[in-house]
Amino acid sequence: KGAMFRCSARCCEDSTASMQQVQRCIERCHAPLAQAQAIVTAELENFQDRLSRCTLHCNDKAKDALEAGGTEARVRAQLDGCLATCGDDHLRLVPAMAKKMKDSLAALQ
């Protein structure tokens, strides 16, 4: 962020530039930060979508088990176990996701 603001300040210091030129210069300064934010947002959205799909699968299994005559206590235990597995599985994905984001961010520079 600091580099972006310093770059933007240099754009504004050019007294010979037109307002449009200054604006384009500032937009160029902001582009890397916007790209970085897009990378992080996309990775987090993907992670959230995957986790959501997993929990929806657990909910579907629980609903099916209830409809098949399972007791509420047993279905609740199965649901809790399924959700715990989702959480554990997705926690294991965090280091790879962080590395992917770090590599993508490094490629911007």
Short mmCIF file of N, CA, C and O in Angstrom, two decimals:
data_model
loop_
_atom_site.label_atom_id
_atom_site.label_comp_id
_atom_site.label_asym_id
_atom_site.label_seq_id
_atom_site.Cartn_x
_atom_site.Cartn_y
_atom_site.Cartn_z
N LYS A 1 0.83 -1.19 0.00
CA LYS A 1 0.00 0.00 0.00
C LYS A 1 0.87 1.25 0.00
O LYS A 1 0.53 2.23 -0.66
N GLY A 2 1.94 1.19 0.75
CA GLY A 2 2.83 2.35 0.83
C GLY A 2 3.38 2.73 -0.53
O GLY A 2 3.40 3.91 -0.90
N ALA A 3 3.80 1.74 -1.29
CA ALA A 3 4.33 2.00 -2.64
C ALA A 3 3.27 2.62 -3.52
O ALA A 3 3.54 3.53 -4.31
N MET A 4 2.03 2.14 -3.37
CA MET A 4 0.94 2.68 -4.18
C MET A 4 0.71 4.16 -3.86
O MET A 4 0.56 4.99 -4.76
N PHE A 5 0.73 4.49 -2.57
CA PHE A 5 0.49 5.89 -2.19
C PHE A 5 1.65 6.79 -2.60
O PHE A 5 1.45 7.91 -3.05
N ARG A 6 2.88 6.28 -2.48
CA ARG A 6 4.04 7.08 -2.92
C ARG A 6 3.99 7.30 -4.43
O ARG A 6 4.24 8.40 -4.92
N CYS A 7 3.63 6.25 -5.16
CA CYS A 7 3.50 6.36 -6.62
C CYS A 7 2.42 7.40 -6.96
O CYS A 7 2.63 8.26 -7.82
N SER A 8 1.29 7.33 -6.29
CA SER A 8 0.19 8.27 -6.54
C SER A 8 0.61 9.70 -6.22
O SER A 8 0.26 10.64 -6.94
N ALA A 9 1.37 9.86 -5.15
CA ALA A 9 1.85 11.19 -4.79
C ALA A 9 2.77 11.75 -5.87
O ALA A 9 2.68 12.94 -6.22
N ARG A 10 3.63 10.90 -6.44
CA ARG A 10 4.52 11.36 -7.52
C ARG A 10 3.69 11.80 -8.73
O ARG A 10 4.04 12.76 -9.41
N CYS A 11 2.58 11.09 -8.99
CA CYS A 11 1.71 11.48 -10.10
C CYS A 11 1.19 12.90 -9.89
O CYS A 11 1.12 13.70 -10.83
N CYS A 12 0.81 13.19 -8.66
CA CYS A 12 0.23 14.49 -8.34
C CYS A 12 1.27 15.61 -8.33
O CYS A 12 0.92 16.79 -8.46
N GLU A 13 2.52 15.25 -8.17
CA GLU A 13 3.59 16.26 -8.12
C GLU A 13 3.98 16.77 -9.50
O GLU A 13 4.66 17.78 -9.62
N ASP A 14 3.55 16.09 -10.56
CA ASP A 14 3.89 16.50 -11.93
C ASP A 14 2.99 17.67 -12.32
O ASP A 14 1.85 17.51 -12.73
N SER A 15 3.56 18.86 -12.21
CA SER A 15 2.77 20.07 -12.47
C SER A 15 2.49 20.29 -13.96
O SER A 15 1.64 21.10 -14.33
N THR A 16 3.19 19.56 -14.82
CA THR A 16 2.97 19.72 -16.25
C THR A 16 1.90 18.76 -16.79
O THR A 16 1.45 18.91 -17.92
N ALA A 17 1.49 17.81 -15.97
CA ALA A 17 0.51 16.81 -16.42
C ALA A 17 -0.90 17.37 -16.35
O ALA A 17 -1.25 18.15 -15.46
N SER A 18 -1.71 16.93 -17.30
CA SER A 18 -3.13 17.32 -17.27
C SER A 18 -3.84 16.48 -16.20
O SER A 18 -3.29 15.49 -15.70
N MET A 19 -5.07 16.87 -15.89
CA MET A 19 -5.84 16.14 -14.90
C MET A 19 -6.04 14.68 -15.34
O MET A 19 -5.96 13.76 -14.53
N GLN A 20 -6.27 14.50 -16.65
CA GLN A 20 -6.46 13.13 -17.17
C GLN A 20 -5.18 12.30 -17.05
O GLN A 20 -5.22 11.13 -16.72
N GLN A 21 -4.07 12.94 -17.33
CA GLN A 21 -2.79 12.23 -17.22
C GLN A 21 -2.52 11.83 -15.77
O GLN A 21 -2.03 10.73 -15.50
N VAL A 22 -2.81 12.74 -14.85
CA VAL A 22 -2.62 12.44 -13.43
C VAL A 22 -3.54 11.28 -13.03
O VAL A 22 -3.11 10.34 -12.34
N GLN A 23 -4.78 11.31 -13.48
CA GLN A 23 -5.73 10.26 -13.15
C GLN A 23 -5.26 8.91 -13.69
O GLN A 23 -5.30 7.90 -12.99
N ARG A 24 -4.80 8.87 -14.94
CA ARG A 24 -4.29 7.62 -15.52
C ARG A 24 -3.06 7.12 -14.76
O ARG A 24 -2.89 5.93 -14.52
N CYS A 25 -2.21 8.04 -14.37
CA CYS A 25 -1.01 7.70 -13.61
C CYS A 25 -1.41 7.06 -12.27
O CYS A 25 -0.89 6.02 -11.88
N ILE A 26 -2.37 7.67 -11.60
CA ILE A 26 -2.84 7.13 -10.31
C ILE A 26 -3.46 5.75 -10.50
O ILE A 26 -3.24 4.84 -9.69
N GLU A 27 -4.22 5.58 -11.57
CA GLU A 27 -4.83 4.27 -11.83
C GLU A 27 -3.76 3.20 -12.05
O GLU A 27 -3.91 2.07 -11.59
N ARG A 28 -2.67 3.58 -12.74
CA ARG A 28 -1.57 2.63 -12.93
C ARG A 28 -0.93 2.27 -11.58
O ARG A 28 -0.52 1.13 -11.37
N CYS A 29 -0.86 3.24 -10.70
CA CYS A 29 -0.29 2.99 -9.38
C CYS A 29 -1.16 2.03 -8.56
O CYS A 29 -0.66 1.22 -7.79
N HIS A 30 -2.47 2.14 -8.74
CA HIS A 30 -3.41 1.33 -7.96
C HIS A 30 -3.57 -0.08 -8.53
O HIS A 30 -4.03 -0.98 -7.83
N ALA A 31 -3.20 -0.29 -9.78
CA ALA A 31 -3.43 -1.59 -10.44
C ALA A 31 -2.80 -2.77 -9.71
O ALA A 31 -3.48 -3.78 -9.50
N PRO A 32 -1.55 -2.70 -9.27
CA PRO A 32 -0.98 -3.86 -8.58
C PRO A 32 -1.72 -4.22 -7.29
O PRO A 32 -1.94 -5.40 -7.00
N LEU A 33 -2.13 -3.22 -6.54
CA LEU A 33 -2.87 -3.49 -5.31
C LEU A 33 -4.22 -4.12 -5.64
O LEU A 33 -4.64 -5.08 -4.98
N ALA A 34 -4.89 -3.62 -6.65
CA ALA A 34 -6.18 -4.18 -7.05
C ALA A 34 -6.01 -5.63 -7.50
O ALA A 34 -6.83 -6.50 -7.17
N GLN A 35 -4.93 -5.91 -8.23
CA GLN A 35 -4.66 -7.29 -8.66
C GLN A 35 -4.40 -8.19 -7.46
O GLN A 35 -4.89 -9.32 -7.40
N ALA A 36 -3.64 -7.69 -6.51
CA ALA A 36 -3.35 -8.47 -5.30
C ALA A 36 -4.62 -8.76 -4.52
O ALA A 36 -4.85 -9.89 -4.07
N GLN A 37 -5.46 -7.76 -4.38
CA GLN A 37 -6.72 -7.96 -3.66
C GLN A 37 -7.61 -8.96 -4.39
O GLN A 37 -8.26 -9.79 -3.77
N ALA A 38 -7.61 -8.93 -5.71
CA ALA A 38 -8.42 -9.86 -6.50
C ALA A 38 -7.92 -11.29 -6.31
O ALA A 38 -8.73 -12.23 -6.21
N ILE A 39 -6.62 -11.49 -6.26
CA ILE A 39 -6.05 -12.82 -6.04
C ILE A 39 -6.48 -13.38 -4.69
O ILE A 39 -6.96 -14.51 -4.59
N VAL A 40 -6.32 -12.58 -3.66
CA VAL A 40 -6.67 -13.03 -2.31
C VAL A 40 -8.17 -13.29 -2.21
O VAL A 40 -8.60 -14.31 -1.68
N THR A 41 -8.97 -12.39 -2.74
CA THR A 41 -10.42 -12.55 -2.69
C THR A 41 -10.86 -13.81 -3.41
O THR A 41 -11.68 -14.58 -2.90
N ALA A 42 -10.30 -14.07 -4.58
CA ALA A 42 -10.68 -15.26 -5.35
C ALA A 42 -10.32 -16.54 -4.59
O ALA A 42 -11.13 -17.48 -4.55
N GLU A 43 -9.15 -16.58 -3.99
CA GLU A 43 -8.74 -17.77 -3.24
C GLU A 43 -9.64 -17.99 -2.02
O GLU A 43 -10.05 -19.12 -1.75
N LEU A 44 -9.95 -16.92 -1.32
CA LEU A 44 -10.81 -17.06 -0.13
C LEU A 44 -12.23 -17.45 -0.52
O LEU A 44 -12.87 -18.25 0.17
N GLU A 45 -12.72 -16.90 -1.62
CA GLU A 45 -14.06 -17.28 -2.08
C GLU A 45 -14.10 -18.75 -2.49
O GLU A 45 -15.06 -19.46 -2.19
N ASN A 46 -13.06 -19.21 -3.17
CA ASN A 46 -12.98 -20.61 -3.56
C ASN A 46 -12.98 -21.51 -2.32
O ASN A 46 -13.69 -22.52 -2.27
N PHE A 47 -12.19 -21.15 -1.33
CA PHE A 47 -12.12 -21.91 -0.09
C PHE A 47 -13.50 -21.95 0.59
O PHE A 47 -13.96 -23.01 1.02
N GLN A 48 -14.13 -20.80 0.68
CA GLN A 48 -15.44 -20.72 1.31
C GLN A 48 -16.47 -21.55 0.54
O GLN A 48 -17.30 -22.23 1.15
N ASP A 49 -16.43 -21.50 -0.78
CA ASP A 49 -17.37 -22.29 -1.59
C ASP A 49 -17.17 -23.78 -1.35
O ASP A 49 -18.14 -24.53 -1.21
N ARG A 50 -15.92 -24.21 -1.31
CA ARG A 50 -15.64 -25.63 -1.07
C ARG A 50 -16.13 -26.06 0.31
O ARG A 50 -16.74 -27.13 0.45
N LEU A 51 -15.89 -25.24 1.30
CA LEU A 51 -16.34 -25.56 2.65
C LEU A 51 -17.86 -25.59 2.72
O LEU A 51 -18.46 -26.48 3.33
N SER A 52 -18.49 -24.66 2.05
CA SER A 52 -19.95 -24.61 2.02
C SER A 52 -20.53 -25.86 1.36
O SER A 52 -21.51 -26.43 1.84
N ARG A 53 -19.93 -26.27 0.25
CA ARG A 53 -20.40 -27.49 -0.43
C ARG A 53 -20.27 -28.71 0.47
O ARG A 53 -21.14 -29.58 0.51
N CYS A 54 -19.20 -28.76 1.22
CA CYS A 54 -18.99 -29.89 2.13
C CYS A 54 -20.08 -29.90 3.21
O CYS A 54 -20.66 -30.94 3.51
N THR A 55 -20.36 -28.74 3.79
CA THR A 55 -21.38 -28.69 4.84
C THR A 55 -22.76 -28.98 4.27
O THR A 55 -23.59 -29.61 4.94
N LEU A 56 -23.03 -28.55 3.04
CA LEU A 56 -24.31 -28.87 2.41
C LEU A 56 -24.44 -30.38 2.21
O LEU A 56 -25.52 -30.96 2.41
N HIS A 57 -23.35 -31.02 1.84
CA HIS A 57 -23.34 -32.49 1.69
C HIS A 57 -23.68 -33.14 3.04
O HIS A 57 -24.49 -34.09 3.09
N CYS A 58 -23.08 -32.65 4.10
CA CYS A 58 -23.38 -33.19 5.43
C CYS A 58 -24.85 -33.01 5.78
O CYS A 58 -25.49 -33.92 6.32
N ASN A 59 -25.38 -31.84 5.49
CA ASN A 59 -26.80 -31.58 5.78
C ASN A 59 -27.70 -32.50 4.97
O ASN A 59 -28.71 -33.01 5.49
N ASP A 60 -27.35 -32.74 3.71
CA ASP A 60 -28.14 -33.65 2.88
C ASP A 60 -28.11 -35.07 3.45
O ASP A 60 -29.14 -35.75 3.50
N LYS A 61 -26.93 -35.51 3.87
CA LYS A 61 -26.82 -36.85 4.45
C LYS A 61 -27.66 -36.95 5.72
O LYS A 61 -28.32 -37.98 5.96
N ALA A 62 -27.66 -35.91 6.53
CA ALA A 62 -28.44 -35.92 7.77
C ALA A 62 -29.94 -35.96 7.45
O ALA A 62 -30.70 -36.72 8.08
N LYS A 63 -30.35 -35.18 6.50
CA LYS A 63 -31.77 -35.17 6.11
C LYS A 63 -32.19 -36.55 5.60
O LYS A 63 -33.24 -37.07 5.97
N ASP A 64 -31.35 -37.15 4.75
CA ASP A 64 -31.65 -38.48 4.24
C ASP A 64 -31.73 -39.51 5.37
O ASP A 64 -32.61 -40.38 5.36
N ALA A 65 -30.83 -39.40 6.32
CA ALA A 65 -30.82 -40.34 7.45
C ALA A 65 -32.09 -40.18 8.29
O ALA A 65 -32.67 -41.18 8.75
N LEU A 66 -32.51 -38.95 8.51
CA LEU A 66 -33.75 -38.72 9.27
C LEU A 66 -34.95 -39.30 8.53
O LEU A 66 -35.82 -39.94 9.13
N GLU A 67 -34.99 -39.06 7.22
CA GLU A 67 -36.11 -39.56 6.42
C GLU A 67 -36.11 -41.09 6.35
O GLU A 67 -37.16 -41.70 6.17
N ALA A 68 -34.94 -41.68 6.51
CA ALA A 68 -34.84 -43.15 6.49
C ALA A 68 -35.16 -43.76 7.85
O ALA A 68 -35.10 -44.96 8.02
N GLY A 69 -35.50 -42.91 8.81
CA GLY A 69 -35.91 -43.42 10.12
C GLY A 69 -34.86 -43.36 11.20
O GLY A 69 -35.06 -43.92 12.28
N GLY A 70 -33.74 -42.71 10.93
CA GLY A 70 -32.71 -42.58 11.96
C GLY A 70 -33.19 -41.73 13.12
O GLY A 70 -34.00 -40.82 12.95
N THR A 71 -32.70 -42.05 14.29
CA THR A 71 -33.08 -41.26 15.47
C THR A 71 -32.39 -39.91 15.41
O THR A 71 -31.30 -39.78 14.84
N GLU A 72 -33.03 -38.94 16.01
CA GLU A 72 -32.47 -37.58 15.97
C GLU A 72 -31.09 -37.54 16.62
O GLU A 72 -30.18 -36.90 16.10
N ALA A 73 -30.92 -38.25 17.72
CA ALA A 73 -29.63 -38.24 18.42
C ALA A 73 -28.54 -38.85 17.54
O ALA A 73 -27.42 -38.32 17.44
N ARG A 74 -28.86 -39.95 16.88
CA ARG A 74 -27.87 -40.61 16.03
C ARG A 74 -27.53 -39.76 14.81
O ARG A 74 -26.37 -39.61 14.42
N VAL A 75 -28.56 -39.18 14.20
CA VAL A 75 -28.34 -38.33 13.03
C VAL A 75 -27.54 -37.10 13.42
O VAL A 75 -26.63 -36.67 12.69
N ARG A 76 -27.83 -36.54 14.59
CA ARG A 76 -27.07 -35.37 15.08
C ARG A 76 -25.60 -35.73 15.25
O ARG A 76 -24.71 -34.97 14.87
N ALA A 77 -25.33 -36.89 15.80
CA ALA A 77 -23.94 -37.33 15.99
C ALA A 77 -23.25 -37.51 14.63
O ALA A 77 -22.09 -37.13 14.46
N GLN A 78 -23.97 -38.10 13.68
CA GLN A 78 -23.39 -38.28 12.34
C GLN A 78 -23.13 -36.92 11.69
O GLN A 78 -22.09 -36.72 11.05
N LEU A 79 -24.07 -35.99 11.84
CA LEU A 79 -23.90 -34.65 11.27
C LEU A 79 -22.70 -33.95 11.90
O LEU A 79 -21.88 -33.37 11.20
N ASP A 80 -22.60 -34.05 13.23
CA ASP A 80 -21.47 -33.41 13.91
C ASP A 80 -20.14 -33.99 13.43
O ASP A 80 -19.18 -33.25 13.18
N GLY A 81 -20.09 -35.30 13.24
CA GLY A 81 -18.88 -35.94 12.76
C GLY A 81 -18.54 -35.51 11.34
O GLY A 81 -17.38 -35.24 11.02
N CYS A 82 -19.56 -35.45 10.49
CA CYS A 82 -19.36 -35.04 9.11
C CYS A 82 -18.84 -33.60 9.05
O CYS A 82 -17.89 -33.29 8.32
N LEU A 83 -19.45 -32.72 9.84
CA LEU A 83 -19.03 -31.32 9.84
C LEU A 83 -17.61 -31.17 10.39
O LEU A 83 -16.83 -30.35 9.88
N ALA A 84 -17.28 -31.96 11.39
CA ALA A 84 -15.92 -31.92 11.94
C ALA A 84 -14.91 -32.36 10.88
O ALA A 84 -13.83 -31.76 10.74
N THR A 85 -15.28 -33.38 10.12
CA THR A 85 -14.41 -33.84 9.04
C THR A 85 -14.23 -32.75 7.99
O THR A 85 -13.11 -32.53 7.50
N CYS A 86 -15.32 -32.08 7.64
CA CYS A 86 -15.22 -30.95 6.69
C CYS A 86 -14.22 -29.92 7.19
O CYS A 86 -13.35 -29.47 6.44
N GLY A 87 -14.38 -29.55 8.45
CA GLY A 87 -13.48 -28.55 9.03
C GLY A 87 -12.03 -29.00 9.00
O GLY A 87 -11.14 -28.25 8.59
N ASP A 88 -11.80 -30.25 9.43
CA ASP A 88 -10.43 -30.78 9.45
C ASP A 88 -9.84 -30.83 8.04
O ASP A 88 -8.69 -30.44 7.83
N ASP A 89 -10.63 -31.33 7.09
CA ASP A 89 -10.15 -31.43 5.71
C ASP A 89 -9.79 -30.06 5.16
O ASP A 89 -8.77 -29.90 4.47
N HIS A 90 -10.60 -29.07 5.46
CA HIS A 90 -10.34 -27.74 4.92
C HIS A 90 -9.21 -27.02 5.65
O HIS A 90 -8.50 -26.21 5.04
N LEU A 91 -9.03 -27.32 6.92
CA LEU A 91 -7.88 -26.75 7.63
C LEU A 91 -6.58 -27.25 7.01
O LEU A 91 -5.60 -26.50 6.92
N ARG A 92 -6.56 -28.48 6.55
CA ARG A 92 -5.36 -29.02 5.91
C ARG A 92 -5.08 -28.33 4.58
O ARG A 92 -3.95 -28.36 4.08
N LEU A 93 -6.09 -27.73 3.98
CA LEU A 93 -5.90 -27.03 2.70
C LEU A 93 -5.28 -25.64 2.88
O LEU A 93 -4.77 -25.07 1.91
N VAL A 94 -5.33 -25.09 4.08
CA VAL A 94 -4.90 -23.71 4.30
C VAL A 94 -3.43 -23.48 3.93
O VAL A 94 -3.12 -22.50 3.23
N PRO A 95 -2.49 -24.34 4.33
CA PRO A 95 -1.09 -24.06 3.94
C PRO A 95 -0.89 -24.01 2.42
O PRO A 95 -0.19 -23.12 1.92
N ALA A 96 -1.51 -24.92 1.69
CA ALA A 96 -1.38 -24.90 0.23
C ALA A 96 -2.03 -23.66 -0.36
O ALA A 96 -1.51 -23.05 -1.30
N MET A 97 -3.17 -23.27 0.20
CA MET A 97 -3.85 -22.07 -0.27
C MET A 97 -2.98 -20.83 -0.01
O MET A 97 -2.84 -19.97 -0.88
N ALA A 98 -2.38 -20.77 1.17
CA ALA A 98 -1.51 -19.64 1.51
C ALA A 98 -0.30 -19.59 0.58
O ALA A 98 0.09 -18.51 0.12
N LYS A 99 0.28 -20.75 0.28
CA LYS A 99 1.43 -20.79 -0.63
C LYS A 99 1.01 -20.33 -2.03
O LYS A 99 1.73 -19.55 -2.67
N LYS A 100 -0.14 -20.78 -2.48
CA LYS A 100 -0.61 -20.38 -3.80
C LYS A 100 -0.80 -18.86 -3.87
O LYS A 100 -0.41 -18.22 -4.84
N MET A 101 -1.41 -18.30 -2.81
CA MET A 101 -1.59 -16.84 -2.79
C MET A 101 -0.24 -16.14 -2.77
O MET A 101 -0.03 -15.17 -3.50
N LYS A 102 0.68 -16.63 -1.95
CA LYS A 102 2.00 -16.00 -1.85
C LYS A 102 2.72 -16.05 -3.19
O LYS A 102 3.29 -15.05 -3.63
N ASP A 103 2.66 -17.21 -3.86
CA ASP A 103 3.30 -17.34 -5.17
C ASP A 103 2.66 -16.42 -6.21
O ASP A 103 3.35 -15.78 -7.00
N SER A 104 1.34 -16.35 -6.19
CA SER A 104 0.64 -15.48 -7.14
C SER A 104 0.96 -14.02 -6.88
O SER A 104 1.13 -13.23 -7.83
N LEU A 105 1.04 -13.64 -5.62
CA LEU A 105 1.36 -12.25 -5.27
C LEU A 105 2.80 -11.92 -5.66
O LEU A 105 3.08 -10.83 -6.14
N ALA A 106 3.70 -12.88 -5.46
CA ALA A 106 5.11 -12.64 -5.82
C ALA A 106 5.25 -12.49 -7.33
O ALA A 106 6.10 -11.73 -7.80
N ALA A 107 4.42 -13.18 -8.09
CA ALA A 107 4.50 -13.10 -9.55
C ALA A 107 4.05 -11.72 -10.05
O ALA A 107 4.40 -11.34 -11.17
N LEU A 108 3.32 -10.98 -9.24
CA LEU A 108 2.89 -9.64 -9.64
C LEU A 108 4.06 -8.66 -9.67
O LEU A 108 4.00 -7.67 -10.39
N GLN A 109 5.07 -8.93 -8.90
CA GLN A 109 6.17 -7.96 -8.75
C GLN A 109 7.24 -8.12 -9.78
O GLN A 109 7.54 -8.98 -10.42
#
